[in-house]
Coordinates of C-alpha atoms and ligand atoms in Angstrom, one line a residue:
M1 CA 28.9 202.7 178.2
K2 CA 26.8 199.7 178.9
L3 CA 27.1 196.9 176.3
Q4 CA 23.9 195.5 174.7
N5 CA 25.6 192.2 174.0
D6 CA 28.2 191.1 176.6
L7 CA 27.9 187.3 176.0
I8 CA 31.6 186.9 175.1
L9 CA 32.8 188.8 178.2
R10 CA 30.5 186.7 180.5
A11 CA 31.6 183.5 178.8
A12 CA 35.2 184.5 179.2
R13 CA 34.7 185.2 182.9
G14 CA 33.1 181.8 183.3
E15 CA 29.6 183.2 184.0
K16 CA 26.4 181.7 182.6
T17 CA 25.3 182.6 179.1
E18 CA 21.9 182.1 177.4
R19 CA 23.8 180.8 174.3
T20 CA 27.4 180.3 173.1
P21 CA 29.0 183.5 171.8
V22 CA 30.8 183.4 168.4
W23 CA 33.4 185.4 166.5
L24 CA 36.1 184.4 164.0
M25 CA 39.8 185.0 163.8
R26 CA 40.5 187.1 160.7
Q27 CA 36.8 188.0 160.4
A28 CA 37.8 191.5 159.2
G29 CA 39.5 191.1 155.9
R30 CA 39.6 189.6 152.5
I31 CA 36.6 187.4 152.7
L32 CA 34.5 190.5 152.6
P33 CA 34.1 192.4 149.2
E34 CA 33.3 195.4 151.4
Y35 CA 36.8 195.2 152.9
R36 CA 38.5 194.8 149.5
E37 CA 36.6 197.9 148.4
V38 CA 37.9 200.1 151.3
R39 CA 41.4 198.6 150.9
S40 CA 41.6 199.4 147.2
K41 CA 40.7 203.1 147.9
L42 CA 43.7 203.4 150.1
G43 CA 46.3 201.4 148.2
G44 CA 47.6 199.0 150.8
F45 CA 47.2 197.1 154.0
K46 CA 49.5 199.3 156.1
E47 CA 47.7 202.5 155.0
L48 CA 44.5 200.9 156.3
V49 CA 46.0 199.8 159.6
E50 CA 47.5 203.3 160.1
S51 CA 44.3 205.3 159.4
P52 CA 41.9 205.1 162.3
E53 CA 38.8 206.0 160.3
F54 CA 39.3 203.1 157.8
A55 CA 40.5 200.7 160.4
C56 CA 37.3 201.4 162.3
E57 CA 35.1 200.9 159.3
V58 CA 36.6 197.5 158.4
T59 CA 36.6 196.5 162.1
I60 CA 32.8 197.0 162.2
Q61 CA 32.0 195.4 158.8
P62 CA 31.9 191.8 160.2
V63 CA 29.5 192.9 163.0
D64 CA 27.1 194.2 160.4
I65 CA 27.6 191.6 157.7
L66 CA 28.3 188.4 159.6
G67 CA 26.4 189.1 162.9
V68 CA 29.3 188.1 165.2
D69 CA 29.2 188.7 168.9
A70 CA 32.5 190.7 169.0
A71 CA 34.6 193.0 166.9
I72 CA 38.4 192.6 166.7
I73 CA 40.4 195.8 166.0
F74 CA 41.8 195.8 162.5
S75 CA 45.6 195.9 162.9
D76 CA 48.4 193.4 162.7
I77 CA 50.8 191.7 165.2
L78 CA 53.7 193.2 163.4
V79 CA 53.1 196.8 164.5
I80 CA 55.2 195.9 167.6
P81 CA 58.5 195.2 165.9
E82 CA 57.9 198.4 163.9
A83 CA 57.4 200.4 167.1
M84 CA 60.6 198.9 168.5
G85 CA 62.6 200.1 165.5
L86 CA 62.2 197.3 162.9
P87 CA 59.8 198.3 160.2
Y88 CA 57.8 195.8 158.1
Q89 CA 56.2 195.8 154.7
M90 CA 53.2 193.9 153.6
V91 CA 54.0 192.6 150.2
E92 CA 51.0 192.0 148.0
S93 CA 50.0 188.3 147.8
K94 CA 53.2 187.3 149.6
G95 CA 52.8 188.6 153.2
P96 CA 55.0 190.4 155.7
W97 CA 58.7 191.3 154.9
F98 CA 61.4 192.9 157.1
E99 CA 64.2 194.6 155.3
N100 CA 66.3 194.5 158.5
T101 CA 66.5 191.6 160.8
I102 CA 68.1 190.9 164.2
K103 CA 71.4 189.2 163.8
S104 CA 73.6 190.3 166.7
Q105 CA 73.4 191.5 170.3
S106 CA 74.1 195.0 169.1
D107 CA 71.0 194.8 166.9
V108 CA 69.0 194.0 170.0
E109 CA 70.6 196.9 171.9
K110 CA 69.5 199.3 169.2
L111 CA 65.8 198.4 169.6
R112 CA 63.6 200.5 171.8
I113 CA 61.0 199.2 174.3
A114 CA 57.7 200.4 172.6
E115 CA 55.4 202.6 174.6
G116 CA 51.6 202.9 174.0
A117 CA 52.1 206.3 172.4
D118 CA 54.3 204.8 169.6
L119 CA 51.1 203.0 168.5
H120 CA 48.8 206.0 168.7
Y121 CA 47.1 205.0 165.4
V122 CA 45.9 201.7 166.9
L123 CA 44.8 203.4 170.1
D124 CA 42.9 206.1 168.1
A125 CA 41.3 203.3 166.0
I126 CA 40.2 201.5 169.2
K127 CA 38.7 204.8 170.6
L128 CA 36.9 205.6 167.4
T129 CA 35.6 202.0 167.0
K130 CA 34.3 202.0 170.6
K131 CA 32.4 205.2 169.8
E132 CA 31.0 203.9 166.5
L133 CA 30.1 200.5 167.9
N134 CA 28.0 202.4 170.4
G135 CA 27.8 199.4 172.8
R136 CA 26.5 196.9 170.3
V137 CA 29.2 194.3 171.0
P138 CA 32.6 194.2 172.8
L139 CA 35.8 195.1 171.1
I140 CA 38.8 192.7 171.2
G141 CA 42.4 194.1 171.2
F142 CA 45.3 191.9 170.5
A143 CA 49.1 191.3 170.2
G144 CA 51.4 188.6 169.0
A145 CA 53.1 186.4 171.6
P146 CA 56.8 187.2 172.0
W147 CA 58.0 184.0 170.4
T148 CA 55.9 184.6 167.3
I149 CA 57.0 188.3 167.0
F150 CA 60.6 187.1 167.5
S151 CA 60.3 184.6 164.6
Y152 CA 59.4 187.4 162.2
M153 CA 62.2 189.7 163.5
I154 CA 64.8 187.1 162.9
E155 CA 63.4 185.3 159.9
A156 CA 62.4 188.5 157.9
K157 CA 59.3 186.8 156.5
G158 CA 56.9 183.9 156.9
S159 CA 58.3 180.4 156.7
K160 CA 57.1 176.8 156.9
T161 CA 59.9 175.8 159.3
F162 CA 61.1 179.1 160.8
S163 CA 64.5 177.4 160.9
V164 CA 66.4 180.7 161.0
A165 CA 64.6 181.8 164.1
K166 CA 65.0 178.3 165.7
K167 CA 68.7 178.3 164.8
M168 CA 69.0 181.5 166.9
L169 CA 67.5 179.7 169.9
Y170 CA 70.1 176.9 169.6
T171 CA 73.1 179.0 168.7
N172 CA 72.5 182.1 170.8
P173 CA 70.0 181.6 173.7
A174 CA 71.4 184.7 175.5
L175 CA 70.5 187.0 172.6
S176 CA 67.2 185.2 172.1
H177 CA 66.2 185.8 175.8
S178 CA 67.3 189.5 175.6
L179 CA 65.2 190.1 172.5
L180 CA 62.2 188.2 173.9
E181 CA 62.5 190.3 177.1
K182 CA 62.3 193.5 175.1
I183 CA 59.4 192.3 173.0
T184 CA 57.6 191.2 176.2
A185 CA 58.1 194.7 177.9
S186 CA 56.8 196.4 174.7
T187 CA 53.8 194.1 174.5
I188 CA 52.8 194.7 178.0
N189 CA 52.9 198.5 177.5
Y190 CA 50.9 198.1 174.3
L191 CA 48.2 195.9 175.7
K192 CA 47.8 198.1 178.8
A193 CA 47.4 201.1 176.4
Q194 CA 44.7 199.1 174.4
I195 CA 42.8 198.6 177.7
E196 CA 43.0 202.3 178.5
A197 CA 41.8 203.2 174.9
G198 CA 38.7 201.0 175.5
A199 CA 39.4 197.4 174.5
D200 CA 37.0 195.1 176.3
M201 CA 39.0 192.0 176.0
L202 CA 42.4 190.9 174.7
Q203 CA 43.9 188.0 172.8
I204 CA 47.5 186.9 172.5
F205 CA 48.3 185.1 169.2
D206 CA 51.1 182.6 169.3
S207 CA 50.8 181.5 165.7
W208 CA 54.1 179.6 165.6
A209 CA 53.9 177.8 168.9
G210 CA 53.7 174.4 167.2
I211 CA 57.2 174.5 165.7
L212 CA 59.0 174.4 169.1
S213 CA 59.7 171.3 171.2
P214 CA 57.8 171.2 174.5
E215 CA 61.0 172.1 176.4
Q216 CA 61.8 175.0 174.1
Y217 CA 58.2 176.2 174.2
R218 CA 58.4 176.4 178.0
E219 CA 61.7 178.3 177.9
F220 CA 61.3 180.6 175.0
S221 CA 57.5 181.2 174.8
L222 CA 55.3 180.2 177.7
K223 CA 57.5 182.0 180.2
Y224 CA 57.0 185.3 178.4
I225 CA 53.3 184.7 177.8
A226 CA 53.0 184.1 181.6
Q227 CA 54.7 187.5 182.3
I228 CA 52.2 189.2 180.0
C229 CA 49.3 187.4 181.7
D230 CA 50.5 188.5 185.1
A231 CA 50.9 192.1 184.0
I232 CA 47.4 192.5 182.5
N233 CA 44.5 193.2 184.7
G234 CA 40.9 194.5 184.2
V235 CA 39.7 192.8 181.1
P236 CA 39.4 189.1 180.1
L237 CA 42.4 187.7 178.3
T238 CA 42.7 184.8 175.8
V239 CA 45.8 182.9 174.9
F240 CA 45.8 181.2 171.5
A241 CA 48.8 179.1 170.8
K242 CA 48.5 177.3 167.5
G243 CA 49.9 173.8 167.5
A244 CA 50.8 173.8 171.3
F245 CA 48.9 170.6 172.0
F246 CA 51.8 169.5 174.2
A247 CA 51.5 172.6 176.5
R248 CA 47.8 172.5 177.2
E249 CA 48.2 171.3 180.8
E250 CA 50.8 173.9 181.6
M251 CA 48.7 176.6 180.0
S252 CA 45.9 175.9 182.5
K253 CA 48.3 177.6 185.1
L254 CA 48.4 180.8 183.1
N255 CA 46.8 183.9 184.7
C256 CA 44.3 184.3 181.9
N257 CA 40.6 183.5 181.3
V258 CA 40.4 181.7 178.0
I259 CA 42.6 179.2 176.1
G260 CA 42.1 179.0 172.3
L261 CA 42.2 175.6 170.8
D262 CA 43.1 174.7 167.2
W263 CA 41.3 171.9 165.3
N264 CA 44.0 169.3 165.9
M265 CA 43.2 169.4 169.6
D266 CA 40.5 167.0 170.8
I267 CA 37.8 168.9 172.7
A268 CA 37.2 166.4 175.5
E269 CA 40.9 165.7 176.0
S270 CA 41.6 169.5 176.1
R271 CA 39.0 170.0 178.7
A272 CA 40.5 167.2 180.8
L273 CA 44.0 168.5 180.5
I274 CA 43.1 172.2 181.1
G275 CA 40.5 171.5 183.8
N276 CA 37.1 173.1 184.4
E277 CA 38.2 176.6 185.5
M278 CA 39.0 178.2 182.2
T279 CA 36.8 179.0 179.2
L280 CA 37.8 177.4 175.9
Q281 CA 37.7 179.0 172.5
G282 CA 37.6 177.4 169.1
N283 CA 38.1 175.2 167.3
M284 CA 36.5 174.4 164.0
D285 CA 38.8 173.6 161.0
P286 CA 38.4 176.7 158.8
C287 CA 38.4 174.3 155.8
L288 CA 35.0 173.0 157.0
L289 CA 33.7 176.2 155.5
Y290 CA 34.5 175.0 152.0
S291 CA 31.9 172.2 152.4
D292 CA 28.1 172.5 151.8
F293 CA 25.7 174.3 154.1
K294 CA 24.2 171.1 155.6
T295 CA 27.6 169.8 156.5
I296 CA 28.7 173.1 158.0
K297 CA 25.5 173.1 160.2
S298 CA 25.8 169.5 161.4
E299 CA 29.6 169.7 162.1
T300 CA 29.1 173.1 164.0
E301 CA 26.4 171.6 166.1
K302 CA 28.6 168.6 166.8
M303 CA 31.4 171.0 168.0
L304 CA 29.0 172.9 170.2
R305 CA 27.8 169.7 171.9
A306 CA 31.4 168.6 172.5
F307 CA 32.2 171.9 174.3
G308 CA 29.0 172.0 176.2
P309 CA 26.7 174.9 177.1
Q310 CA 29.0 177.0 179.3
K311 CA 32.6 178.3 179.3
H312 CA 32.9 178.1 175.5
I313 CA 33.4 180.8 172.9
A314 CA 32.8 179.5 169.4
N315 CA 35.5 180.3 166.8
L316 CA 37.6 178.5 164.2
G317 CA 40.8 176.7 165.1
H318 CA 42.8 179.4 163.1
G319 CA 42.0 182.4 160.9
L320 CA 39.6 182.4 157.9
Y321 CA 41.1 181.8 154.6
P322 CA 40.6 184.5 152.0
D323 CA 38.7 182.4 149.5
I324 CA 36.0 181.2 151.9
E325 CA 32.6 182.4 150.8
K326 CA 30.9 184.8 153.2
D327 CA 27.6 182.9 153.1
K328 CA 29.4 179.9 154.4
V329 CA 30.9 182.0 157.2
R330 CA 27.4 183.3 158.0
C331 CA 26.1 179.7 158.1
F332 CA 28.7 178.9 160.8
V333 CA 27.8 182.1 162.8
D334 CA 24.0 181.5 162.5
T335 CA 24.2 177.9 163.5
V336 CA 26.0 178.9 166.7
K337 CA 23.5 181.7 167.4
E338 CA 20.4 179.5 166.8
F339 CA 21.6 176.5 168.7
R340 CA 20.2 175.8 172.2
F341 CA 21.2 172.9 174.5
Ligands
LIG401 O1 40.1 190.1 161.6 C1 41.1 190.0 162.4 O2 41.4 188.9 162.9 C2 41.8 191.3 162.8 C3 42.9 191.6 162.1 C4 44.2 190.8 162.1 C5 45.1 190.8 161.0 N1 46.2 190.1 161.3 C6 44.8 191.5 159.7 C7 45.6 191.0 158.5 C8 44.8 190.0 163.1 C9 44.3 189.6 164.4 C10 46.1 189.6 162.6 C11 47.0 188.8 163.3 C12 48.2 188.2 162.7 N2 49.0 188.8 161.7 C13 48.8 187.0 163.0 C14 48.3 186.1 164.1 C15 47.1 185.3 163.7 C16 47.4 184.2 162.7 O3 46.8 184.3 161.6 O4 48.2 183.3 163.0 C17 50.0 186.8 162.2 C18 50.9 185.6 162.2 C19 50.1 188.0 161.4 C20 51.1 188.3 160.4 C21 50.6 188.4 159.0 N3 49.8 189.4 158.6 C22 50.7 187.5 157.9 C23 51.5 186.2 158.0 C24 50.0 188.0 156.8 C25 50.0 187.5 155.4 C26 49.3 186.3 155.3 C27 47.8 186.6 155.2 O5 47.1 186.0 156.0 O6 47.4 187.4 154.4 C28 49.4 189.2 157.3 C29 48.5 190.1 156.5 C30 47.2 190.5 157.0 N4 46.9 190.7 158.4 C31 46.0 190.6 156.3 C32 45.0 190.9 157.2 C33 43.6 191.2 156.8 C34 45.9 190.4 154.8 C35 46.3 191.7 154.1 C36 45.6 192.0 152.9 O7 45.9 191.5 151.9 O8 44.6 192.8 153.0

């Protein structure tokens, strides 16, 4: 089906666009009362993720309510460990939790390499959402980067330091690599299945990139992201590695179309390090959206000018926080959509 709005796909491929496209990480979710209502009907986050009809409904909400130029499928990066044999729970107001973690090589051996079919509920949600979107905007699929997934599988939950996961890198690099290899193979199968189901574009989230040293990042993260990039063909691919300011130059060699920047990364410096080939995405501090409308507008315009008119996809430097008001989010989106160079 022909897309009525393909701005984000054209920007990702480096083609000319009439204006900068915009979407937001974590646009589907708790900032919308409409989301909270659907969620309360079902009881929990996992129930939502696993029911294609509801996942489709909350995926489309931000397109209707915020006017963004893309939808992102409502799911979570942690569906991959679960498909490999390590189930997660989403604990209310705490976040993810794994009852079992990976402690030994035999734990790694017990894991399966996930196939697309193991995640049929996500694929069904993608198919249904494509149908319901009816070509209005492209649909983004996603997965976690192997290092970020590894962190949760070792650590059991979120952490400020992820020191249990990092300890594994230092004390058992062989186990670490064998686990990262299995996650990478699973992720490639999963992303290919998302393309087949209809995803128009893909993003890899390396949320915990910034806690590794440059050398460790190269060995335990970038290497596996590069394998994924090389295996994925046919749709534009974005790599967002939060905190990986030290890896920007190396990331320009990845076989992907877009590099996501966080708000700590200077825009002109990033462009110089990454070069002119790739499209950049980002990178407003989500906390800007706590300020007044006038400031949001002027700071957003400043960001747009710094990126320039082409090869930019406007976004935040990380996901929206749950207590950001939706009118402030709309102000960010509208400012981007109204701006002309
Ligand atoms: O709108 C979208 O961006 C699509 C949906 C999406 C979710 N999670 C839904 C979600 C996406 C792309 C993710 C990715 C994700 N999940 C990441 C990478 C991006 C990032 O933020 O760094 C990570 C690290 C996770 C793991 C995860 N899931 C955590 C740490 C948490 C708890 C903290 C939090 O933000 O609430 C989740 C829960 C989660 N994933 C929620 C949503 C809407 C909140 C659940 C709820 O209370 O309804």
